[in-house]
Short mmCIF file of C-alpha atoms in Angstrom, two decimals:
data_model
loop_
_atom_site.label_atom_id
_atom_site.label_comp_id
_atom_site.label_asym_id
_atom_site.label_seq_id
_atom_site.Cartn_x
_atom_site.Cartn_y
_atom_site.Cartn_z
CA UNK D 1 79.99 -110.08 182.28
CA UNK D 2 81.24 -106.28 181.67
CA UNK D 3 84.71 -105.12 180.41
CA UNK D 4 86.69 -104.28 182.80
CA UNK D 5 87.11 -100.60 181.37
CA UNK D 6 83.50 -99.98 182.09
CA UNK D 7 83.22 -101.95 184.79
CA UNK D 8 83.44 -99.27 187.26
CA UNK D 9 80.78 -97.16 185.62
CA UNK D 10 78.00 -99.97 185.05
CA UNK D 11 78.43 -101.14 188.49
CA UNK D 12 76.33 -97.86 189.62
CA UNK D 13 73.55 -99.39 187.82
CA UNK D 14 71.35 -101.93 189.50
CA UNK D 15 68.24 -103.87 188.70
CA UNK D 16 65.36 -102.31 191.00
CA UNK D 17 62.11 -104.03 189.82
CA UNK D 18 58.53 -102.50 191.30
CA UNK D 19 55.71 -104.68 191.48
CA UNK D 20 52.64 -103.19 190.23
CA UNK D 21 49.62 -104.18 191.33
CA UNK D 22 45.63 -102.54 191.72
CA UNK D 23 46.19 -100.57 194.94
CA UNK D 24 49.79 -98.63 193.70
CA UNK D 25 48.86 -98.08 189.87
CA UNK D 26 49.33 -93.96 189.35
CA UNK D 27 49.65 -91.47 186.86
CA UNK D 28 52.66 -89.38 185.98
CA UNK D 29 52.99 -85.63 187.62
CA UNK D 30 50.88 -83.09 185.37
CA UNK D 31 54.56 -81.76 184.45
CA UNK D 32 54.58 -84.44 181.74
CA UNK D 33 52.79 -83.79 177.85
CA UNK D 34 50.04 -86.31 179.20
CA UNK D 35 49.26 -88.57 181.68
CA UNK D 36 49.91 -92.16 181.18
CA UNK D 37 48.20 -94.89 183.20
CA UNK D 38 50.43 -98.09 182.26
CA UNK D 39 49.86 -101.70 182.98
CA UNK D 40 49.80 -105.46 182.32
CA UNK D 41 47.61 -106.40 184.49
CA UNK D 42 44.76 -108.39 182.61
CA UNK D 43 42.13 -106.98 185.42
CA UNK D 44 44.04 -103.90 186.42
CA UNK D 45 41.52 -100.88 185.92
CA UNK D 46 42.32 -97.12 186.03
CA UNK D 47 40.89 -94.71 189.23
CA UNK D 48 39.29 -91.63 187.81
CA UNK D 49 41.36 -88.92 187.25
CA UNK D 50 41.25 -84.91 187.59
CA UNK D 51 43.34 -84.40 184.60
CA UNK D 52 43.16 -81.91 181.58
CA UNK D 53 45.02 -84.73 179.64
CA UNK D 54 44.72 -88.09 179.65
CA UNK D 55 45.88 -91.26 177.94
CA UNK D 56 44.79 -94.27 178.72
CA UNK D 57 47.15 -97.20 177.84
CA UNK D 58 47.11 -101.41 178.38
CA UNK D 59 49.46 -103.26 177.52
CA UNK D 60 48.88 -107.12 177.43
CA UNK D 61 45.65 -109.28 176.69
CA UNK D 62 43.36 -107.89 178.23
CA UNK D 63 40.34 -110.63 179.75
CA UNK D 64 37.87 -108.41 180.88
CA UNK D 65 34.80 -108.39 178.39
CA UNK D 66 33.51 -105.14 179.80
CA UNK D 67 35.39 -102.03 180.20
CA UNK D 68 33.52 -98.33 180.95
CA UNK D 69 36.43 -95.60 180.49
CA UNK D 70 36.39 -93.36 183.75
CA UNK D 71 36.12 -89.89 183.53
CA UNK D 72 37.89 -86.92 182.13
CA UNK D 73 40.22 -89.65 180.18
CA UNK D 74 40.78 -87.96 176.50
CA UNK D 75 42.85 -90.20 174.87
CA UNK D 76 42.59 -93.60 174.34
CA UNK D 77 46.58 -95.13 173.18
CA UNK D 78 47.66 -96.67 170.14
CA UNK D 79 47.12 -100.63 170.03
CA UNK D 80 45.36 -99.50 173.54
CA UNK D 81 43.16 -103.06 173.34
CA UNK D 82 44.78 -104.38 170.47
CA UNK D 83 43.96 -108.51 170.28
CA UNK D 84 41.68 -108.30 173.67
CA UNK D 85 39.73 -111.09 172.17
CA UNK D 86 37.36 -110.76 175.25
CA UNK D 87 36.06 -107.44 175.02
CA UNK D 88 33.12 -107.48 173.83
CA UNK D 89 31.55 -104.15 175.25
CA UNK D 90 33.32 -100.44 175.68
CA UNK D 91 31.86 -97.97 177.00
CA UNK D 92 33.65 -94.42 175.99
CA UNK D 93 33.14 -91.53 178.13
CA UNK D 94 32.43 -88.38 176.48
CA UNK D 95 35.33 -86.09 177.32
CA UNK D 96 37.55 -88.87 174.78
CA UNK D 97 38.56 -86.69 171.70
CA UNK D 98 41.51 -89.41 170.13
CA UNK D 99 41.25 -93.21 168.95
CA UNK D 100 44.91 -93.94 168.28
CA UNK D 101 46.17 -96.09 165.96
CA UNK D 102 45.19 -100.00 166.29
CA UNK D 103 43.71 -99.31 169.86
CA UNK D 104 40.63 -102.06 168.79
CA UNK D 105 42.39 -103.85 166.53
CA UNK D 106 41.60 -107.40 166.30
CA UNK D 107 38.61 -107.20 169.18
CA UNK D 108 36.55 -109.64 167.56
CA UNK D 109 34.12 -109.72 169.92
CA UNK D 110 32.93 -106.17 169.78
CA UNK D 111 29.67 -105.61 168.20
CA UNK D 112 28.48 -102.20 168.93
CA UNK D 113 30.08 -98.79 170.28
CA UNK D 114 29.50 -95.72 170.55
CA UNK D 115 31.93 -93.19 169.71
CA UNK D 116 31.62 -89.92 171.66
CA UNK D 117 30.44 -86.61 169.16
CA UNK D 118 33.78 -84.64 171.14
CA UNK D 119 36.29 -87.28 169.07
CA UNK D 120 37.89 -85.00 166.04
CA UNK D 121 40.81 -88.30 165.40
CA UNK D 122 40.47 -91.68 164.70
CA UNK D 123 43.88 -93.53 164.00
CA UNK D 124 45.03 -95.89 161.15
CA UNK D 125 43.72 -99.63 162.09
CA UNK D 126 41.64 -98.58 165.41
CA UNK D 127 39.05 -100.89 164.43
CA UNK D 128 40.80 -103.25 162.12
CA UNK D 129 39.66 -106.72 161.79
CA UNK D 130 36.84 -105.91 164.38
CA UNK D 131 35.08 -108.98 163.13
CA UNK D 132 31.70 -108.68 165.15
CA UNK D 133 31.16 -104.79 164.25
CA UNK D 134 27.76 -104.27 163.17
CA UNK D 135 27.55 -100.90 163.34
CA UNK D 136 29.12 -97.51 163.70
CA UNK D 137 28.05 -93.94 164.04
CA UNK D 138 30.89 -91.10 163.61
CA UNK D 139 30.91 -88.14 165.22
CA UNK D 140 30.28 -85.29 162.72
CA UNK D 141 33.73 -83.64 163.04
CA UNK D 142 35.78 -86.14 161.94
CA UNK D 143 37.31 -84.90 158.60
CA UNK D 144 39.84 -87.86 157.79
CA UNK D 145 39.41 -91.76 157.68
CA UNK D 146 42.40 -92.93 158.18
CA UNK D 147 43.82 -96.23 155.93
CA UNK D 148 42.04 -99.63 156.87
CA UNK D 149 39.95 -97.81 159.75
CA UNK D 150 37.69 -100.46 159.22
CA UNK D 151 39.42 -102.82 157.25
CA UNK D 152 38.14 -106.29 157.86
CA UNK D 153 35.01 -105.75 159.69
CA UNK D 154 33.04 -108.49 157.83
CA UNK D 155 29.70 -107.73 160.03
CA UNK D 156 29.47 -103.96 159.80
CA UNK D 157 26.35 -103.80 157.59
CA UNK D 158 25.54 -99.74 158.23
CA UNK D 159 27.65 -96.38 158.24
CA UNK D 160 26.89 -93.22 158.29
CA UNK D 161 29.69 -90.94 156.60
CA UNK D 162 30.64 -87.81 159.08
CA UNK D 163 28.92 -84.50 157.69
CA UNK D 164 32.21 -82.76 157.41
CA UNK D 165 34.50 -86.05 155.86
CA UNK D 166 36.46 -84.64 153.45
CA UNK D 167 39.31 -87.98 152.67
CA UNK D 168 38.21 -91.43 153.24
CA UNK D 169 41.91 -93.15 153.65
CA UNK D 170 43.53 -96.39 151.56
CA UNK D 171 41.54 -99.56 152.15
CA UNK D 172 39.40 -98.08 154.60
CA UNK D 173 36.38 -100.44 154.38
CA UNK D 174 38.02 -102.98 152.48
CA UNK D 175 36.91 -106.53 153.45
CA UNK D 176 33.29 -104.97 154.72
CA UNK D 177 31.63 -107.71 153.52
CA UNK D 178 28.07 -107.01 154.91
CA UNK D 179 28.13 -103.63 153.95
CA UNK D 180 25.15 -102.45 151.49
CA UNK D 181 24.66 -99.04 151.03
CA UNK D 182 27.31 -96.02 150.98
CA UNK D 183 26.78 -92.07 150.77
CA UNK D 184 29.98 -90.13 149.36
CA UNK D 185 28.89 -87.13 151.27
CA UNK D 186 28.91 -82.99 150.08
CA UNK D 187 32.19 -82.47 151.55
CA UNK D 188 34.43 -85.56 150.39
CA UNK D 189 37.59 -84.71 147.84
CA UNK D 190 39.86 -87.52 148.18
CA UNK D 191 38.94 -91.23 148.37
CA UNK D 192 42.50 -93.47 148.73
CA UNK D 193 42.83 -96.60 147.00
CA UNK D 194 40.75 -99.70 147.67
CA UNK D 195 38.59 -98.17 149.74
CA UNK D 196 35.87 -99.89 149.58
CA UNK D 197 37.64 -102.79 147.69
CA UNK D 198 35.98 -106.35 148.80
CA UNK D 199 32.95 -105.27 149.73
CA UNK D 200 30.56 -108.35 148.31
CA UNK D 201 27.48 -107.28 149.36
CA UNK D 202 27.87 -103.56 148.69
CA UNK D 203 24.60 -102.62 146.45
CA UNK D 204 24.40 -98.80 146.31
CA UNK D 205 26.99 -96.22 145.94
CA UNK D 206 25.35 -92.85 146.10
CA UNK D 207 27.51 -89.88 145.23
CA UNK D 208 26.55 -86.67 146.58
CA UNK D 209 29.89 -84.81 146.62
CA UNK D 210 30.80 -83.17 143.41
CA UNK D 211 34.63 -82.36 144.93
CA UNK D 212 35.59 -85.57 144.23
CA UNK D 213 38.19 -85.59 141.23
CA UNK D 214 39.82 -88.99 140.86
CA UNK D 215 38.10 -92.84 141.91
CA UNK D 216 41.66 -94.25 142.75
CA UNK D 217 43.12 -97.79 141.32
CA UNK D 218 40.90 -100.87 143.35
CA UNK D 219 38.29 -98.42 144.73
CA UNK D 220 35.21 -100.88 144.59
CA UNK D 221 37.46 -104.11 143.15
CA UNK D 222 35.59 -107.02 143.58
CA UNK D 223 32.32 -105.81 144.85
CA UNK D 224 30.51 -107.89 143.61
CA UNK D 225 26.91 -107.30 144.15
CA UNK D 226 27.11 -103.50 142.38
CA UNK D 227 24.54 -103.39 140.06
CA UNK D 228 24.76 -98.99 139.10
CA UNK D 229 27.18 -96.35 139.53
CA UNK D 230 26.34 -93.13 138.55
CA UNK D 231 29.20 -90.34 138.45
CA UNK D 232 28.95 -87.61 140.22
CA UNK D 233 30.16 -84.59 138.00
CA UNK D 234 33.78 -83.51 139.03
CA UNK D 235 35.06 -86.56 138.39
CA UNK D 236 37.45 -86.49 135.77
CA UNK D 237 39.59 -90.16 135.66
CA UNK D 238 38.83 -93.87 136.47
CA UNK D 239 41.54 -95.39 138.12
CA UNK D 240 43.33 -98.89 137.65
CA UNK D 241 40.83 -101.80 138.69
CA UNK D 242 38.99 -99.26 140.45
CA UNK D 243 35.71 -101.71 139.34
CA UNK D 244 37.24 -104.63 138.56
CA UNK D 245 35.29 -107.74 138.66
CA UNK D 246 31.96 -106.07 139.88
CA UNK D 247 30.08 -109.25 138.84
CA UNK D 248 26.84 -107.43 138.58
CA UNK D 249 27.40 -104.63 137.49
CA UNK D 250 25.40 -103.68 134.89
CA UNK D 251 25.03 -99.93 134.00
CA UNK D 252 27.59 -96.84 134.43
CA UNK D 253 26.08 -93.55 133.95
CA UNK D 254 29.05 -91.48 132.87
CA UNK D 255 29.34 -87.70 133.72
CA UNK D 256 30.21 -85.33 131.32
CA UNK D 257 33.15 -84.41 132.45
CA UNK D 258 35.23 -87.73 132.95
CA UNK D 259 38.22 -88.08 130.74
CA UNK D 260 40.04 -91.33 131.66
CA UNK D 261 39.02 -94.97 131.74
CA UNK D 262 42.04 -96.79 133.50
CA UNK D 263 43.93 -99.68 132.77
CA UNK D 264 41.39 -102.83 133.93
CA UNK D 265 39.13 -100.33 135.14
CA UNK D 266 35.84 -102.51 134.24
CA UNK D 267 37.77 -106.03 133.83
CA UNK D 268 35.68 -109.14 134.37
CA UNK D 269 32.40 -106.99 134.58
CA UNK D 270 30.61 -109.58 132.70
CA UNK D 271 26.93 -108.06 133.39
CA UNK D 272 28.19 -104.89 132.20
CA UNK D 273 25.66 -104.02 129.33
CA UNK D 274 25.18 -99.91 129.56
CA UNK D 275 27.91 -97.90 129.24
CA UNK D 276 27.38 -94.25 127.59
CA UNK D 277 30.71 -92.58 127.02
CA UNK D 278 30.63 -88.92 126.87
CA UNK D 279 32.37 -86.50 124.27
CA UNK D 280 35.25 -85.25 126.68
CA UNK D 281 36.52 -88.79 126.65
CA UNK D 282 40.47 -88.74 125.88
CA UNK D 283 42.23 -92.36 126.61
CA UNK D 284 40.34 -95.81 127.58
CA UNK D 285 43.73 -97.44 128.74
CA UNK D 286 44.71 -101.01 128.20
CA UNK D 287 42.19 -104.15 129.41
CA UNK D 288 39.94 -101.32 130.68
CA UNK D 289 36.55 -103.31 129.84
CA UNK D 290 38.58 -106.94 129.67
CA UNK D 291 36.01 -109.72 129.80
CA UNK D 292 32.95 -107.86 129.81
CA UNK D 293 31.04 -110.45 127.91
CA UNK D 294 27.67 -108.74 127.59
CA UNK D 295 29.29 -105.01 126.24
CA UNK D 296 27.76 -105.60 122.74
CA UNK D 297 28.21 -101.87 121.48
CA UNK D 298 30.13 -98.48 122.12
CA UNK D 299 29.71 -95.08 120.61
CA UNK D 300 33.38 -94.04 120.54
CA UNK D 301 34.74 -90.92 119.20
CA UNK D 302 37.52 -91.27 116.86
CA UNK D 303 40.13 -88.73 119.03
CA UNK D 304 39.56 -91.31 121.81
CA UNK D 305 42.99 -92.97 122.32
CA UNK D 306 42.68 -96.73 123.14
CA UNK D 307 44.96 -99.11 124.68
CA UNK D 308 46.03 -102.34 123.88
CA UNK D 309 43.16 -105.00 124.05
CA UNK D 310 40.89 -102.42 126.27
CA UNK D 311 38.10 -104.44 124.81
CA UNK D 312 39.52 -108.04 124.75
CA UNK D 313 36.92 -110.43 125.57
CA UNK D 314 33.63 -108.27 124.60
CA UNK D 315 30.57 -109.60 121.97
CA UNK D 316 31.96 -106.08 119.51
CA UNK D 317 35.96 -106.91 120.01
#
């Protein structure tokens, strides 16, 4: 049903579905920004292409378990294989510069792949809630982690920071639950919020990057297996929970230039036994070392400015 007014004018339009099957999937003319091969097909596979750019796209779920990318493809979509609960093995051919956003999200299946050393972009999500991840190796170019990259991947036990990382994005590795050992690399300035948040089996934080300014609110909250951090210098503020509820977490080597304990920075730390404060030290803000039962003694200086109840909970309070 149409008003009459338009009637005329609509009635130019018609419906003019094309089936799309194996033998008549194509790419678009190499007048378009990139080629897109498009399909919902759950077995429909691309031809190889002779393309300077490509993108390769799926739409649907997708019930192969194996998939090899063909040749000269460059770009794999956003939310490309998003929820293929099937896939368990990718194979990425080495002319692929570009993860978009979400492309593996939700492959739970996937346990290992191999990211070509030519990729320079990795979106938001791309390998979000990839439960079966074990392991990853970046390429060396990448200088951005996007937020929750890896978010959810409770299996990934190993990583190996890109040489030239220099931000690690907002929840990144949150929920990496088998995850052990982390390297802040030379060249890293910015770590977002809750990066590495969740992580219960996370042991060793090494930081090698002295760039790094700020540990952001929830950085390593509820890591519970931390036993040290040492700061590297540079780092001038703790932010808001940014250890919170590190159960084991025993000793915190400050550097001497940090001047800003956060509010609940250390709460529920109850191993927490060590702490040296150093001389530069201007606020510990409020519930910063809440319920950390075995904190016995602090050698504060008097220009320190201390929030309410920062120390609620501990053997001295």
């Amino acid at each position: 049903m149409v008003c009459k007014k338009y009637y005329n004018f609509t009635n130019n339009f018609h419906f003019n579905p094309i089936s799309v099957s194996e033998n008549n999937l194509v790419f678009l003319s190499k007048n378009c920004p990139f080629k897109v091969i498009h399909s919902s097909l759950p077995n429909a596979l691309p031809e190889p292409v002779t393309s300077s750019f490509v993108e390769y796209v799926v739409n649907g779920y997708y019930s192969k378990e194996i998939v090899s990318i063909p040749p000269l493809v460059t770009s794999i979509s956003d939310g490309c294989f998003r929820g293929c609960f099937a896939l368990s093995s990718v194979s990425l051919c080495s002319t692929v510069t570009r993860l978009g956003a979400a492309c593996f999200y939700g492959c739970c299946n996937i346990s290992n792949i191999s990211i070509p050393h030519n990729v320079i972009f990795i979106g938001k999500d791309a390998f979000n809630w990839c439960s079966s991840l074990e392991q990853i190796v970046l390429p060396k170019f990448i200088t951005k982690l996007e937020k929750t990259t890896f978010c959810g991947c409770s299996k990934l036990s190993e990583v190996e920071l890109p040489q030239y990382l220099i931000n690690i994005g907002e929840s990144c590795f949150s929920g990496c639950s088998s995850l052990r050992k982390i390297e802040i690399l030379e060249n890293v300035e910015e770590m977002d919020s809750g990066a590495f948040s969740d992580c219960s089996k996370l042991e060793i934080v090494l930081f090698k990057t002295t760039k790094l300014v700020t540990i952001k609110n929830r950085m390593f909250q509820n890591c519970s297996n931390l036993e040290i951090i040492k700061l590297s210098c540079g780092i001038t503020s703790l932010g808001n929970y940014a250890f919170s509820f590190c159960y084991k977490l025993s000793e915190i080597v400050m550097n001497e230039e940090l001047e800003e304990i956060g509010d609940s920075t250390f709460m529920g730390c109850k191993m927490l036994s060590n702490v040296a404060l150093n001389q530069k030290l201007k606020e510990i803000k409020i519930f910063a070392f809440k319920d950390c039962r075995c904190l016995s003694y602090l050698n504060i200086s008097k220009s320190v400015k201390l929030g309410a109840e920062c120390f609620k909970g501990c053997l001295f309070h």
